[in-house]
Short mmCIF file of C-alpha atoms and ligand atoms in Angstrom, two decimals:
data_model
loop_
_atom_site.label_atom_id
_atom_site.label_comp_id
_atom_site.label_asym_id
_atom_site.label_seq_id
_atom_site.Cartn_x
_atom_site.Cartn_y
_atom_site.Cartn_z
CA UNK A 1 0.00 0.00 0.00
CA UNK A 2 2.96 2.32 0.59
CA UNK A 3 3.64 2.49 -3.16
CA UNK A 4 0.06 3.55 -3.80
CA UNK A 5 0.20 6.32 -1.18
CA UNK A 6 3.53 7.43 -2.62
CA UNK A 7 1.86 7.53 -6.03
CA UNK A 8 -0.76 9.97 -4.77
CA UNK A 9 1.98 12.14 -3.38
CA UNK A 10 3.83 12.11 -6.73
CA UNK A 11 0.65 12.85 -8.61
CA UNK A 12 -0.20 15.83 -6.42
CA UNK A 13 3.33 17.20 -6.34
CA UNK A 14 4.73 16.49 -9.80
CA UNK A 15 2.03 15.44 -12.25
CA UNK A 16 -1.05 17.46 -11.40
CA UNK A 17 0.56 20.92 -11.67
CA UNK A 18 1.28 20.24 -15.36
CA UNK A 19 -2.24 18.93 -15.96
CA UNK A 20 -4.22 21.33 -13.84
CA UNK A 21 -5.59 23.27 -16.81
CA UNK A 22 -6.75 20.08 -18.48
CA UNK A 23 -8.51 18.91 -15.31
CA UNK A 24 -10.12 22.31 -14.86
CA UNK A 25 -11.34 22.24 -18.45
CA UNK A 26 -12.84 18.80 -17.85
CA UNK A 27 -14.75 20.19 -14.89
CA UNK A 28 -15.82 23.37 -16.71
CA UNK A 29 -16.97 21.61 -19.91
CA UNK A 30 -17.98 18.32 -18.33
CA UNK A 31 -16.88 14.90 -19.47
CA UNK A 32 -17.37 13.79 -23.06
CA UNK A 33 -15.78 10.34 -23.12
CA UNK A 34 -15.27 8.77 -26.54
CA UNK A 35 -16.44 5.34 -25.46
CA UNK A 36 -17.75 3.12 -22.69
CA UNK A 37 -15.35 0.26 -22.01
CA UNK A 38 -16.50 -2.72 -20.00
CA UNK A 39 -13.38 -4.64 -19.00
CA UNK A 40 -12.27 -7.24 -16.49
CA UNK A 41 -11.24 -6.04 -13.03
CA UNK A 42 -7.94 -7.92 -13.49
CA UNK A 43 -5.09 -5.67 -12.34
CA UNK A 44 -3.12 -6.36 -15.52
CA UNK A 45 -5.84 -5.12 -17.86
CA UNK A 46 -6.01 -1.34 -17.74
CA UNK A 47 -8.23 0.07 -20.52
CA UNK A 48 -6.61 3.51 -20.20
CA UNK A 49 -3.14 2.04 -20.49
CA UNK A 50 -3.90 -0.28 -23.41
CA UNK A 51 -5.51 2.53 -25.40
CA UNK A 52 -3.11 5.20 -24.18
CA UNK A 53 -6.07 7.33 -23.14
CA UNK A 54 -6.10 10.14 -20.64
CA UNK A 55 -8.57 11.59 -18.14
CA UNK A 56 -11.94 12.28 -19.76
CA UNK A 57 -11.39 9.91 -22.69
CA UNK A 58 -13.03 6.70 -21.47
CA UNK A 59 -16.06 5.87 -19.34
CA UNK A 60 -14.95 2.64 -17.71
CA UNK A 61 -16.85 -0.14 -15.97
CA UNK A 62 -14.83 -3.09 -14.70
CA UNK A 63 -15.87 -6.32 -13.05
CA UNK A 64 -14.75 -9.93 -12.74
CA UNK A 65 -15.00 -11.46 -16.21
CA UNK A 66 -16.03 -8.30 -18.15
CA UNK A 67 -19.62 -9.41 -17.76
CA UNK A 68 -22.82 -7.60 -18.75
CA UNK A 69 -25.82 -9.16 -17.03
CA UNK A 70 -28.79 -9.24 -19.39
CA UNK A 71 -31.34 -6.52 -18.71
CA UNK A 72 -33.65 -7.29 -15.81
CA UNK A 73 -35.90 -5.40 -13.45
CA UNK A 74 -33.24 -5.73 -10.79
CA UNK A 75 -30.97 -2.71 -10.54
CA UNK A 76 -27.25 -3.26 -11.01
CA UNK A 77 -24.02 -1.34 -11.30
CA UNK A 78 -23.22 -2.48 -14.83
CA UNK A 79 -26.75 -1.71 -16.08
CA UNK A 80 -26.61 1.76 -14.53
CA UNK A 81 -23.20 2.50 -16.05
CA UNK A 82 -24.45 1.45 -19.49
CA UNK A 83 -27.63 3.51 -19.24
CA UNK A 84 -25.76 6.59 -18.00
CA UNK A 85 -23.09 6.32 -20.70
CA UNK A 86 -25.62 5.94 -23.51
CA UNK A 87 -28.40 8.27 -22.36
CA UNK A 88 -26.64 10.99 -20.38
CA UNK A 89 -23.20 11.03 -22.01
CA UNK A 90 -24.31 9.98 -25.49
CA UNK A 91 -21.36 7.66 -26.14
CA UNK A 92 -21.33 6.33 -29.69
CA UNK A 93 -19.16 3.26 -29.01
CA UNK A 94 -19.27 0.52 -26.39
CA UNK A 95 -16.35 -1.90 -26.03
CA UNK A 96 -16.39 -5.17 -24.12
CA UNK A 97 -12.80 -6.15 -23.44
CA UNK A 98 -11.77 -9.62 -22.35
CA UNK A 99 -8.21 -10.83 -21.85
CA UNK A 100 -5.85 -13.79 -21.71
CA UNK A 101 -5.14 -15.66 -18.44
CA UNK A 102 -8.51 -14.51 -17.04
CA UNK A 103 -9.17 -15.89 -13.54
CA UNK A 104 -12.93 -15.59 -13.99
CA UNK A 105 -12.78 -17.82 -17.09
CA UNK A 106 -10.63 -20.32 -15.16
CA UNK A 107 -13.32 -20.36 -12.48
CA UNK A 108 -15.92 -21.01 -15.14
CA UNK A 109 -13.91 -24.04 -16.31
CA UNK A 110 -13.43 -25.35 -12.75
CA UNK A 111 -16.66 -24.70 -10.83
CA UNK A 112 -15.43 -26.78 -7.85
CA UNK A 113 -12.77 -24.11 -7.25
CA UNK A 114 -15.58 -21.63 -6.62
CA UNK A 115 -17.19 -23.52 -3.71
CA UNK A 116 -15.92 -20.95 -1.21
CA UNK A 117 -16.95 -18.01 -3.44
CA UNK A 118 -20.74 -18.22 -3.87
CA UNK A 119 -21.01 -14.66 -5.17
CA UNK A 120 -18.42 -15.22 -7.86
CA UNK A 121 -20.08 -18.51 -8.83
CA UNK A 122 -23.47 -16.78 -9.15
CA UNK A 123 -21.97 -13.88 -11.12
CA UNK A 124 -20.32 -16.25 -13.59
CA UNK A 125 -23.72 -17.73 -14.47
CA UNK A 126 -23.91 -14.79 -16.90
CA UNK A 127 -21.11 -16.52 -18.82
CA UNK A 128 -22.60 -20.03 -18.90
CA UNK A 129 -23.66 -19.59 -22.52
CA UNK A 130 -19.97 -19.20 -23.42
CA UNK A 131 -19.16 -22.48 -21.60
CA UNK A 132 -21.91 -24.28 -23.44
CA UNK A 133 -20.74 -22.92 -26.80
CA UNK A 134 -17.19 -24.17 -26.16
CA UNK A 135 -18.52 -27.56 -24.95
CA UNK A 136 -20.79 -28.17 -27.91
CA UNK A 137 -19.50 -26.18 -30.88
CA UNK A 138 -15.74 -26.67 -30.50
CA UNK A 139 -13.81 -29.88 -31.21
CA UNK A 140 -13.42 -32.36 -28.37
CA UNK A 141 -9.93 -32.98 -27.11
CA UNK A 142 -8.78 -29.37 -27.09
CA UNK A 143 -6.05 -28.67 -24.56
CA UNK A 144 -7.13 -26.86 -21.37
CA UNK A 145 -5.13 -23.84 -22.58
CA UNK A 146 -6.98 -23.72 -25.90
CA UNK A 147 -10.33 -24.24 -24.15
CA UNK A 148 -9.61 -21.37 -21.82
CA UNK A 149 -8.68 -19.15 -24.76
CA UNK A 150 -11.83 -20.10 -26.68
CA UNK A 151 -13.97 -19.56 -23.58
CA UNK A 152 -12.57 -16.07 -22.99
CA UNK A 153 -13.23 -15.09 -26.62
CA UNK A 154 -16.73 -16.59 -26.69
CA UNK A 155 -17.48 -14.84 -23.41
CA UNK A 156 -16.91 -11.48 -25.11
CA UNK A 157 -19.41 -12.45 -27.82
CA UNK A 158 -21.96 -13.63 -25.22
CA UNK A 159 -21.62 -10.36 -23.31
CA UNK A 160 -22.15 -8.39 -26.54
CA UNK A 161 -25.44 -10.27 -26.92
CA UNK A 162 -26.37 -9.45 -23.32
CA UNK A 163 -25.56 -5.81 -23.98
CA UNK A 164 -28.18 -5.67 -26.75
CA UNK A 165 -30.92 -6.62 -24.23
CA UNK A 166 -30.53 -3.26 -22.46
CA UNK A 167 -33.25 -0.87 -23.63
CA UNK A 168 -30.94 2.16 -23.94
CA UNK A 169 -28.54 0.14 -26.10
CA UNK A 170 -31.32 -1.41 -28.20
CA UNK A 171 -32.82 2.03 -28.90
CA UNK A 172 -29.47 3.64 -29.75
CA UNK A 173 -28.68 0.73 -32.11
CA UNK A 174 -32.06 1.09 -33.84
CA UNK A 175 -31.36 4.80 -34.34
CA UNK A 176 -27.96 4.00 -35.83
CA UNK A 177 -26.24 5.99 -33.11
CA UNK A 178 -24.14 3.29 -31.47
CA UNK A 179 -21.45 0.81 -32.45
CA UNK A 180 -20.53 -2.28 -30.44
CA UNK A 181 -17.00 -3.66 -30.19
CA UNK A 182 -15.63 -6.89 -28.73
CA UNK A 183 -11.93 -6.77 -27.85
CA UNK A 184 -9.49 -9.23 -26.36
CA UNK A 185 -6.19 -8.20 -24.80
CA UNK A 186 -3.35 -10.73 -24.89
CA UNK A 187 -1.35 -9.76 -21.84
CA UNK A 188 1.79 -11.64 -22.85
CA UNK A 189 2.09 -10.14 -26.34
CA UNK A 190 0.33 -6.79 -25.93
CA UNK A 191 -1.79 -7.70 -28.96
CA UNK A 192 -5.43 -6.56 -29.03
CA UNK A 193 -7.89 -8.63 -31.05
CA UNK A 194 -11.22 -7.25 -32.23
CA UNK A 195 -14.37 -9.21 -33.00
CA UNK A 196 -15.53 -8.77 -36.58
CA UNK A 197 -19.31 -9.14 -36.61
CA UNK A 198 -19.34 -9.67 -40.36
CA UNK A 199 -16.86 -12.54 -40.33
CA UNK A 200 -17.93 -13.89 -36.93
CA UNK A 201 -14.36 -14.11 -35.63
CA UNK A 202 -11.66 -12.22 -33.82
CA UNK A 203 -8.83 -10.64 -35.80
CA UNK A 204 -5.75 -8.78 -34.66
CA UNK A 205 -6.04 -5.01 -34.68
CA UNK A 206 -3.56 -3.99 -37.32
CA UNK A 207 -2.30 -0.42 -37.58
CA UNK A 208 -2.83 -0.48 -41.33
CA UNK A 209 -6.43 -1.66 -41.24
CA UNK A 210 -9.71 -0.26 -40.06
CA UNK A 211 -10.56 -1.79 -36.69
CA UNK A 212 -13.19 -4.50 -37.15
CA UNK A 213 -16.50 -3.79 -35.44
CA UNK A 214 -18.87 -6.25 -33.77
CA UNK A 215 -21.90 -4.24 -34.79
CA UNK A 216 -21.74 -1.22 -37.06
CA UNK A 217 -24.04 1.78 -36.66
CA UNK A 218 -26.92 1.45 -39.09
CA UNK A 219 -30.44 2.61 -38.36
CA UNK A 220 -32.90 -0.29 -38.34
CA UNK A 221 -36.57 -0.58 -37.52
CA UNK A 222 -38.47 -3.82 -38.10
CA UNK A 223 -41.96 -2.45 -38.60
CA UNK A 224 -43.31 -0.41 -41.52
CA UNK A 225 -43.39 3.29 -40.67
CA UNK A 226 -45.46 6.26 -41.77
CA UNK A 227 -44.21 8.33 -44.68
CA UNK A 228 -41.90 11.13 -43.70
CA UNK A 229 -40.59 9.34 -40.66
CA UNK A 230 -36.90 8.94 -40.01
CA UNK A 231 -36.83 5.25 -40.98
CA UNK A 232 -38.62 5.66 -44.31
CA UNK A 233 -36.33 8.49 -45.28
CA UNK A 234 -33.35 6.28 -44.57
CA UNK A 235 -34.50 3.48 -46.87
ZN1 ZN B 1 -10.28 -11.42 -16.15
#
């Protein structure tokens, strides 16, 4: 803990004076983060560090397993963060970011290890669809390492699906005002993979290429609309 306290002292004494104007501007103008990032609470996975972002750039929500519980009547911290980011802050991009060597995914693979952690076990139920996908849709006989990797990637896709059940997200998607991204950070290589919704797979984010998107922003309404409405005009 001493290092952390020392860090505050360094920040106050050496860093903040050079950034004071920026912080004051962020208070004066309010925050306008570019994206909401939902990442794992793992200490090695810092969204700000990976994206080299600064204060005011990212609205961040972190929890064990980068999980988004599907929308329900029950109030929750993740649901509130999503609603606030979309409705109040008007973010146009939401990223769900998983990572390699994820302890939550290991717990999902070894439920007996969670016997003394009933809350974690209950929380990870939101990832059971990913387990079932890996069990049934992937080849048998995969090594535990490969299974873990597949599980962590499929978990990102499952959480993207859960994200779409939130009314604020569903409405912003229908209006074509929101894009969804699924990322995966490989701690050991520093590589970030992005889920390409079109191809249905993760690909490495390459400097030369446009970053693949899980769901692009395109207005969509299922029902016929009256002439002159937004959706008809967009057809
Ligand atoms: Zn994790």
